XYZ file of C-alpha atoms in Angstrom:
612
model
C 189.787 40.657 53.448
C 188.114 37.467 54.760
C 191.057 34.997 54.739
C 193.428 34.533 57.691
C 197.126 35.462 57.464
C 199.637 33.907 59.889
C 202.776 35.768 60.991
C 205.362 35.432 63.768
C 207.594 37.896 65.650
C 210.452 36.774 67.910
C 212.021 38.762 70.782
C 214.608 38.089 73.501
C 214.009 38.890 77.184
C 216.712 41.422 78.157
C 217.828 42.510 81.680
C 215.879 45.025 83.772
C 215.095 48.310 82.054
C 216.244 47.273 78.572
C 213.700 47.129 75.784
C 213.562 44.507 73.052
C 211.686 45.403 69.855
C 210.706 43.687 66.621
C 208.823 44.949 63.550
C 207.194 43.516 60.457
C 204.749 44.432 57.688
C 201.770 42.189 57.015
C 198.484 42.809 55.148
C 199.716 46.299 54.258
C 199.939 47.246 57.957
C 202.920 47.915 60.209
C 203.186 45.618 63.247
C 205.492 46.314 66.181
C 206.154 44.447 69.443
C 208.080 45.709 72.502
C 209.098 43.648 75.552
C 210.365 45.237 78.794
C 211.350 43.299 81.936
C 210.555 45.073 85.236
C 211.145 44.016 88.843
C 207.941 42.001 89.138
C 206.446 41.764 85.646
C 207.277 41.356 81.975
C 205.267 43.805 79.825
C 204.696 43.167 76.118
C 203.086 45.877 73.942
C 201.787 44.960 70.468
C 201.013 47.905 68.138
C 199.366 48.058 64.726
C 199.822 51.114 62.461
C 201.336 53.316 65.157
C 201.616 56.902 63.905
C 199.192 56.439 60.992
C 196.783 59.388 60.883
C 194.202 57.857 58.558
C 191.128 56.258 60.135
C 190.250 54.208 57.034
C 191.560 50.912 58.445
C 190.717 48.201 60.942
C 191.576 44.547 61.472
C 191.074 41.659 63.853
C 193.987 39.554 65.098
C 194.288 36.539 67.390
C 197.599 37.097 69.208
C 199.448 34.427 71.170
C 202.548 34.895 73.361
C 204.793 31.890 74.000
C 208.004 31.484 76.052
C 210.636 28.953 75.001
C 214.325 28.168 75.510
C 216.767 26.937 72.895
C 219.424 24.344 73.497
C 221.573 22.362 71.080
C 221.088 24.787 68.253
C 217.641 25.270 66.791
C 216.061 22.425 68.778
C 213.319 23.814 71.046
C 213.406 22.260 74.519
C 210.339 23.957 76.052
C 207.671 25.980 74.320
C 204.595 27.122 76.207
C 201.895 29.631 75.249
C 201.298 31.774 78.327
C 198.986 34.475 76.945
C 196.526 34.826 74.057
C 193.845 37.334 73.128
C 191.497 38.268 70.293
C 192.125 41.973 69.622
C 190.370 44.365 67.257
C 192.727 47.120 66.074
C 191.585 50.442 64.606
C 192.588 54.124 64.684
C 191.332 54.697 68.247
C 192.749 51.434 69.645
C 196.018 50.568 67.933
C 197.881 48.751 70.756
C 197.379 45.920 73.251
C 199.269 45.142 76.477
C 200.222 41.696 77.812
C 201.484 41.418 81.411
C 203.394 38.268 82.493
C 204.489 37.688 86.085
C 208.221 37.493 86.770
C 207.909 33.964 88.154
C 206.814 32.679 84.731
C 210.070 33.879 83.159
C 212.677 31.241 83.986
C 215.855 33.018 82.907
C 217.241 36.015 81.076
C 217.873 35.554 77.400
C 214.702 33.510 77.057
C 212.959 33.844 73.715
C 209.483 35.262 73.127
C 207.374 34.147 70.186
C 204.381 36.322 69.254
C 202.079 34.682 66.721
C 199.465 36.587 64.697
C 196.336 35.324 62.965
C 195.141 38.397 61.047
C 191.677 38.560 59.457
C 188.842 40.993 58.666
C 191.215 43.647 57.300
C 189.505 46.883 56.194
C 191.483 49.597 54.383
C 194.966 49.649 52.941
C 198.217 51.297 54.034
C 200.783 50.045 51.541
C 202.695 53.007 50.096
C 202.904 51.317 46.690
C 199.118 51.392 46.427
C 198.075 54.814 47.662
C 200.838 57.279 46.809
C 200.599 57.398 43.012
C 197.270 59.010 42.122
C 198.317 59.797 38.546
C 198.200 56.210 37.234
C 195.144 53.895 37.070
C 194.955 51.196 39.716
C 192.468 48.418 40.623
C 191.274 50.499 43.584
C 190.339 53.640 41.617
C 186.759 54.062 40.432
C 186.780 57.732 39.362
C 188.960 59.988 37.251
C 189.150 63.763 37.789
C 190.407 66.062 35.041
C 191.547 69.665 35.453
C 190.967 72.600 33.156
C 193.873 73.551 30.840
C 195.960 70.700 32.274
C 196.571 67.334 30.549
C 197.045 65.583 33.893
C 194.337 63.433 35.452
C 193.929 62.006 38.935
C 192.644 58.441 39.486
C 191.053 58.103 42.909
C 188.696 56.006 44.970
C 185.553 58.069 45.430
C 184.811 56.704 48.917
C 188.409 57.236 50.058
C 188.508 60.825 48.767
C 185.036 61.639 50.150
C 186.189 60.690 53.664
C 189.134 63.080 53.431
C 187.356 65.996 51.717
C 183.860 67.310 52.412
C 183.936 69.197 49.097
C 184.473 66.045 47.044
C 181.905 64.172 49.134
C 179.252 66.615 47.910
C 180.576 66.500 44.341
C 180.535 62.691 44.200
C 177.021 62.533 45.645
C 175.873 65.040 43.069
C 177.540 62.935 40.361
C 175.875 59.757 41.617
C 172.478 61.486 41.654
C 172.846 62.831 38.115
C 174.743 59.854 36.707
C 172.785 60.015 33.468
C 174.246 63.432 32.552
C 177.574 63.371 30.725
C 180.453 65.516 31.933
C 182.587 67.613 29.628
C 186.352 67.680 29.056
C 186.713 64.011 28.094
C 190.014 63.027 26.567
C 190.171 62.019 22.879
C 190.875 58.397 23.901
C 187.495 57.801 25.499
C 187.654 54.065 24.862
C 190.581 53.748 27.233
C 188.661 55.633 29.940
C 185.391 53.731 29.651
C 185.724 52.238 33.144
C 185.884 55.630 34.862
C 183.568 58.560 35.454
C 185.438 61.642 34.226
C 184.521 64.817 36.098
C 185.313 68.336 34.950
C 185.873 70.804 37.776
C 186.657 73.735 35.531
C 184.311 76.321 37.057
C 184.960 75.433 40.699
C 188.660 74.616 40.908
C 190.112 77.466 38.858
C 188.080 80.171 40.580
C 190.506 80.694 43.465
C 193.249 78.072 43.042
C 196.236 77.850 40.727
C 196.575 75.177 38.069
C 199.496 73.440 39.803
C 197.938 73.315 43.271
C 196.004 70.083 42.929
C 198.838 67.615 42.075
C 200.808 69.055 44.979
C 197.904 68.315 47.314
C 197.543 64.704 46.095
C 201.214 64.070 46.838
C 200.779 65.407 50.399
C 197.539 63.535 51.064
C 199.081 60.476 52.742
C 202.452 61.816 53.968
C 202.768 61.769 57.744
C 205.139 64.801 57.668
C 204.411 67.902 55.621
C 207.147 68.674 53.120
C 206.535 72.415 52.839
C 208.496 75.234 51.303
C 207.955 78.898 50.687
C 206.570 78.241 47.197
C 204.340 75.233 47.885
C 202.782 76.224 51.231
C 200.458 79.031 49.958
C 198.967 76.760 47.293
C 198.555 73.929 49.811
C 196.722 76.188 52.261
C 194.322 77.599 49.663
C 193.598 74.225 48.042
C 193.129 72.269 51.280
C 190.888 75.043 52.654
C 188.827 75.137 49.461
C 188.299 71.365 49.270
C 187.962 70.775 53.016
C 191.047 68.549 53.469
C 191.386 69.285 57.165
C 194.458 67.253 58.086
C 196.628 68.991 55.449
C 195.223 72.371 56.514
C 196.170 71.644 60.145
C 199.672 70.582 59.096
C 200.113 73.879 57.266
C 199.111 75.779 60.410
C 201.545 73.731 62.509
C 204.282 74.444 59.966
C 203.660 78.204 60.199
C 203.908 77.947 63.995
C 207.218 76.061 63.851
C 210.706 77.556 63.803
C 211.119 76.768 60.113
C 207.905 78.619 59.306
C 209.064 81.637 61.322
C 212.277 81.765 59.308
C 210.570 81.508 55.888
C 207.553 83.811 56.420
C 207.513 87.220 58.074
C 205.021 88.251 60.742
C 202.724 90.153 58.383
C 202.446 87.234 55.953
C 201.618 84.761 58.716
C 199.034 87.198 60.123
C 197.429 87.447 56.667
C 197.164 83.648 56.459
C 195.702 83.479 59.970
C 193.091 86.161 59.220
C 192.122 84.899 55.762
C 191.763 81.213 56.653
C 190.542 81.651 60.279
C 193.602 80.107 61.990
C 192.977 81.047 65.613
C 196.177 79.561 67.063
C 198.377 81.231 64.452
C 196.627 84.591 64.904
C 197.070 84.559 68.691
C 200.752 83.634 68.266
C 201.318 86.540 65.858
C 199.603 89.039 68.164
C 201.614 87.809 71.161
C 204.803 88.685 69.306
C 203.526 92.289 69.019
C 203.975 92.940 72.736
C 204.362 96.742 72.617
C 202.553 99.593 70.929
C 205.703 100.598 69.038
C 205.982 97.150 67.435
C 202.352 97.338 66.274
C 202.905 100.876 64.943
C 205.987 99.769 63.004
C 204.016 96.957 61.392
C 201.208 99.368 60.439
C 203.745 101.711 58.826
C 205.281 98.873 56.798
C 204.911 99.497 53.017
C 203.570 95.942 52.606
C 200.426 96.987 54.501
C 199.188 98.779 51.379
C 198.467 95.401 49.747
C 197.178 93.725 52.921
C 193.526 92.900 53.568
C 191.341 95.396 55.416
C 190.628 92.836 58.141
C 194.344 92.642 58.957
C 194.505 96.424 59.335
C 191.447 96.447 61.617
C 192.921 93.721 63.834
C 196.218 95.612 64.097
C 194.421 98.844 65.024
C 192.470 97.068 67.758
C 195.698 95.528 69.041
C 197.368 98.946 69.027
C 194.588 100.397 71.186
C 194.919 97.531 73.659
C 198.691 97.988 73.883
C 198.305 101.758 74.400
C 195.789 101.223 77.200
C 198.137 98.738 78.871
C 201.072 101.160 78.678
C 198.865 103.942 80.077
C 197.924 101.821 83.099
C 201.600 101.007 83.775
C 202.513 104.698 83.523
C 199.811 105.701 86.025
C 201.044 103.058 88.460
C 204.633 104.326 88.192
C 203.474 107.930 88.786
C 201.585 106.874 91.900
C 204.691 105.140 93.263
C 206.894 108.227 92.634
C 204.372 110.616 94.276
C 204.045 108.364 97.329
C 207.819 108.234 97.805
C 208.110 112.042 97.522
C 205.300 112.553 100.057
C 206.957 110.224 102.553
C 210.232 112.057 102.146
C 208.603 115.463 102.809
C 206.857 114.201 105.934
C 210.024 112.650 107.350
C 212.168 115.784 106.899
C 211.655 118.349 109.765
C 211.318 122.010 108.719
C 214.397 124.232 108.884
C 216.872 121.370 108.683
C 219.231 121.375 105.744
C 220.804 118.034 104.978
C 224.075 117.620 103.197
C 223.866 116.534 99.582
C 225.043 112.959 99.121
C 226.040 111.185 95.945
C 223.056 108.764 96.054
C 220.676 111.751 96.128
C 222.370 113.199 93.067
C 221.951 109.893 91.266
C 218.305 109.775 92.346
C 217.751 113.274 90.945
C 219.346 112.270 87.647
C 217.126 109.225 87.514
C 214.042 111.392 88.051
C 215.108 113.661 85.203
C 215.438 110.638 82.896
C 212.040 109.358 84.036
C 210.466 112.744 83.332
C 211.981 112.770 79.832
C 210.629 109.303 79.193
C 207.197 110.375 80.397
C 207.341 113.388 78.106
C 208.112 111.122 75.156
C 205.188 108.897 76.085
C 202.886 111.922 76.295
C 203.874 112.822 72.742
C 203.049 109.303 71.619
C 199.698 109.442 73.426
C 198.692 112.498 71.407
C 198.081 110.177 68.460
C 195.693 108.061 70.527
C 192.649 110.126 69.546
C 193.532 109.970 65.859
C 194.026 106.209 66.020
C 190.736 105.800 67.823
C 188.932 107.814 65.155
C 190.615 105.719 62.483
C 189.474 102.520 64.156
C 185.935 103.871 64.492
C 185.900 104.596 60.759
C 187.010 101.040 59.984
C 184.319 99.635 62.264
C 181.692 101.925 60.743
C 182.615 100.783 57.226
C 182.376 97.157 58.294
C 178.953 97.755 59.857
C 177.795 99.515 56.686
C 178.884 96.529 54.594
C 177.069 94.131 56.927
C 173.936 96.299 56.909
C 173.903 96.529 53.112
C 174.322 92.756 52.858
C 171.448 92.245 55.282
C 169.221 94.650 53.326
C 170.042 92.781 50.116
C 169.111 89.457 51.685
C 165.837 90.877 53.040
C 164.995 92.290 49.603
C 165.614 88.896 47.957
C 163.464 87.111 50.554
C 160.627 89.639 50.144
C 160.815 89.285 46.366
C 160.669 85.484 46.579
C 157.764 85.585 49.049
C 155.879 88.086 46.882
C 156.418 85.894 43.822
C 155.195 82.840 45.725
C 152.062 84.594 47.020
C 151.317 86.006 43.579
C 151.604 82.577 41.981
C 149.331 81.038 44.640
C 146.700 83.788 44.184
C 146.782 83.343 40.430
C 146.438 79.600 40.828
C 143.327 80.026 42.974
C 141.698 82.598 40.665
C 142.229 80.784 37.376
C 139.455 78.142 37.823
C 136.816 80.786 38.649
C 137.376 82.781 35.474
C 135.018 81.838 32.623
C 136.828 80.761 29.499
C 135.604 79.705 26.103
C 136.166 76.071 25.265
C 137.423 76.951 21.813
C 140.269 79.068 23.182
C 143.094 76.873 24.583
C 144.648 78.004 27.847
C 148.089 79.470 27.465
C 150.563 78.743 30.263
C 151.831 81.719 32.183
C 155.601 81.415 32.008
C 156.157 84.555 34.061
C 154.901 82.879 37.255
C 157.212 79.854 37.128
C 159.976 81.508 39.152
C 160.415 79.085 42.050
C 161.851 80.595 45.233
C 165.327 79.437 46.180
C 165.549 76.364 48.392
C 167.347 76.931 51.693
C 170.684 75.074 51.962
C 169.545 72.873 54.835
C 166.451 71.696 52.901
C 168.191 70.924 49.627
C 167.925 67.329 48.368
C 171.715 67.057 48.203
C 172.045 67.497 51.974
C 169.364 64.888 52.639
C 171.227 62.453 50.373
C 174.373 63.289 52.302
C 172.693 62.118 55.514
C 172.010 58.735 53.913
C 175.681 58.173 53.067
C 177.330 59.163 56.336
C 180.231 56.992 57.435
C 179.310 54.897 60.485
C 182.826 54.441 61.816
C 183.767 52.544 64.995
C 181.269 53.150 67.810
C 182.845 54.748 70.918
C 180.661 54.275 74.018
C 182.980 56.386 76.179
C 181.495 59.541 74.612
C 178.054 58.800 76.063
C 176.982 60.567 79.245
C 177.199 58.280 82.268
C 175.146 60.446 84.636
C 172.178 61.041 82.323
C 169.447 58.629 83.481
C 166.213 57.892 81.620
C 163.064 56.482 83.233
C 161.023 53.979 81.186
C 157.688 52.407 82.084
C 158.157 48.619 82.361
C 154.616 47.326 83.027
C 153.814 46.180 86.546
C 157.391 46.752 87.715
C 156.951 50.499 87.486
C 159.710 52.734 86.174
C 163.200 51.533 85.379
C 166.181 53.902 85.534
C 169.219 53.424 83.314
C 171.836 55.411 81.384
C 172.713 55.027 77.728
C 176.368 54.413 78.598
C 175.352 51.552 80.885
C 173.254 49.904 78.184
C 175.503 50.347 75.142
C 178.955 50.121 76.742
C 179.360 46.509 75.558
C 177.755 46.699 72.104
C 179.960 45.310 69.312
C 179.379 46.533 65.747
C 181.336 46.149 62.550
C 182.723 49.501 61.309
C 181.600 51.167 58.067
C 178.165 49.528 58.011
C 174.855 51.015 56.898
C 172.527 53.049 59.094
C 169.742 50.451 58.852
C 171.982 47.706 60.269
C 173.217 50.025 63.024
C 169.761 51.099 64.200
C 168.363 47.554 64.154
C 171.384 46.354 66.167
C 170.799 49.081 68.745
C 167.112 48.161 69.148
C 167.850 44.420 69.493
C 170.709 45.056 71.926
C 168.551 47.312 74.094
C 165.643 44.874 74.529
C 167.750 41.726 74.807
C 169.956 43.275 77.500
C 167.366 45.096 79.638
C 164.377 42.750 79.378
C 165.907 39.337 78.442
C 163.211 36.686 79.021
C 160.570 39.407 79.557
C 161.102 40.737 76.037
C 158.551 38.434 74.341
C 155.535 39.299 76.571
C 156.550 42.959 76.559
C 156.636 43.246 72.757
C 153.540 41.112 72.190
C 151.574 43.275 74.660
C 152.690 46.475 72.945
C 149.862 48.782 71.935
C 149.371 52.491 72.718
C 146.215 52.034 74.893
C 147.825 49.290 76.998
C 151.595 49.600 77.111
C 153.987 51.687 75.046
C 157.121 49.527 74.955
C 158.988 52.003 72.749
C 158.145 55.527 74.000
C 159.398 58.691 72.367
C 161.769 59.442 75.250
C 163.559 56.144 74.663
C 163.689 56.729 70.903
C 165.287 60.153 71.395
C 167.788 58.719 73.880
C 168.938 55.947 71.532
C 169.192 58.391 68.605
C 171.318 60.773 70.703
C 173.523 57.843 71.766
C 174.117 56.886 68.114
C 174.976 60.481 67.139
C 177.353 60.965 70.084
C 178.968 57.521 69.876
C 179.742 57.837 66.172
C 180.889 61.482 66.595
C 178.568 62.807 63.898
C 178.917 66.358 65.261
C 182.382 66.536 63.712
C 181.305 64.910 60.432
C 178.503 67.468 60.084
C 180.768 70.353 61.153
C 178.547 71.002 64.208
C 175.692 72.194 61.976
C 172.705 72.235 64.353
C 170.079 71.893 61.630
C 171.863 69.021 59.903
C 172.280 67.229 63.250
C 168.545 67.703 63.901
C 167.734 66.303 60.445
C 169.951 63.285 61.137
C 168.313 62.741 64.536
C 164.822 62.791 62.990
C 165.926 60.334 60.294
C 167.437 57.963 62.869
C 164.276 58.159 65.024
C 162.113 57.165 62.038
C 164.419 54.248 61.286
C 164.352 53.175 64.958
C 160.529 53.077 64.889
C 160.641 50.941 61.734
C 163.221 48.591 63.278
C 161.111 48.249 66.421
C 158.098 47.223 64.328
C 160.215 44.635 62.487
C 161.533 43.235 65.778
C 158.046 43.149 67.319
C 156.573 41.322 64.321
C 159.447 38.828 64.340
C 158.971 38.130 68.069
C 155.204 37.817 67.609
C 155.651 35.417 64.679
C 158.142 33.251 66.574
C 155.835 33.107 69.619
C 152.856 32.232 67.392
C 154.692 29.416 65.606
C 156.011 28.029 68.908
C 152.447 27.911 70.307
C 151.227 26.308 67.073
C 153.977 23.672 67.312
C 152.940 22.856 70.888
C 149.321 22.416 69.809
C 150.341 20.040 67.032
């Protein structure tokens, strides 16, 4: 959105402590202003899209704050703009604060006028646009059909790829093989000619129900999860399968809430936590099993017959921990009782018979009850050995499964390596064998078995690195104490930190990697070297002076990865992060050459102009 939209909000200055608010909707975004009068200042907070979880939006607004009084009806007597600012709003910075001194406010009941000039809007938040995915809209560029279901979903591929890592890979694969036609087209193909229809029959129906997907589309943009006992299991499985993290986290929060505790029992919530790796939910369930008896009751529940083996193993480990804790407490209580009896025997002189008092009788009765309780605990501890053997069997079975899986993987790798070596040996021996010219060579189809490509080296992942989303750059994530020394000619070494250099860089969000890397290179040299940049770049050559050493390249690449938070986008995959770093370093070298040639050309033409 390149045009400018003008809007106005009006507020009234109220007495101390009272808050005046005003709201409006403009450009599909929610704007809110709050004014609070304190003892010495008047604070005005302007917010844009407060409470919106999506990060697919940003805008730029020129905001002006004016104070004026009204007399004789609508006639304005005095109107003065006291504050103005150019603010860039996005998901990480959605509010701005104006502070006005108390002396500038003439009287209570004075009016505030906040004017907005909104431009450079990216994204959309209007509910009329984004909630209905089942009807075509001007913003949708893809149509997804589901197996055995007449319903179709019309989506924006870029919007859906940001929310779901699964669909990001699917759309990239579709873009790469755009020439291939997908199945399951509707009979009215003429009406759907503007869309790419995808069939997800083999992937979506493998583990999900047929009615899961429309439920997930309806929940995609809701700020509050509308869950029930019937819809929550399908939401969890579908969001986990397609990598829709924010819905998956809402489901976990719902299971931790009071409403989730009332709808789902402890065993069901523990199954969800174990199956979908919900660490917070699993720790909460185990905390509620505070005693060994509670764990034993859950293990003896008839529903455990249909539970997963991992749930049973976790409960057995928890039971052992609870039994050990109870055993330690019992030993401590025995030590206290023996110490008290020993002190009593030492204090009593021999041959003296004391009269029996009522407190002593009560103490004796208490000891009898304690002894009975200890006897009951001893009976429960007799099963400790059996439980330990049972747990050892479960662990042994798990280790056997892991060992068999490892052996299978090793066998596959050896088979692939043997096939590769055999094909290479055959390829080297074929030219040395004498063959008659009349007999045509027959291709050996048995040796065309290509070994499987590792996941990190697949072409799809490399294409994924090219289409990463360069969101808003956050310089606060860069390390402030990490200094880098760079040779700067006759001046020796120069020490600086990446945070110090790139703390003031301004970049447009959602731009390409080539624009980002070139901006970083230009910003670095123009800020650190300024007027010395031209002789430095023109004198660049490896024998004389390396103006762009490898240490600097690695530092700038790390700053880009950290500032754009690519660790989270790549799910902290170390190999993928390394691949991205290598790709950025290559692009930085290319950008440096472009900048150096441009500086050299400008210096050459300036010298030529002086000669003329």
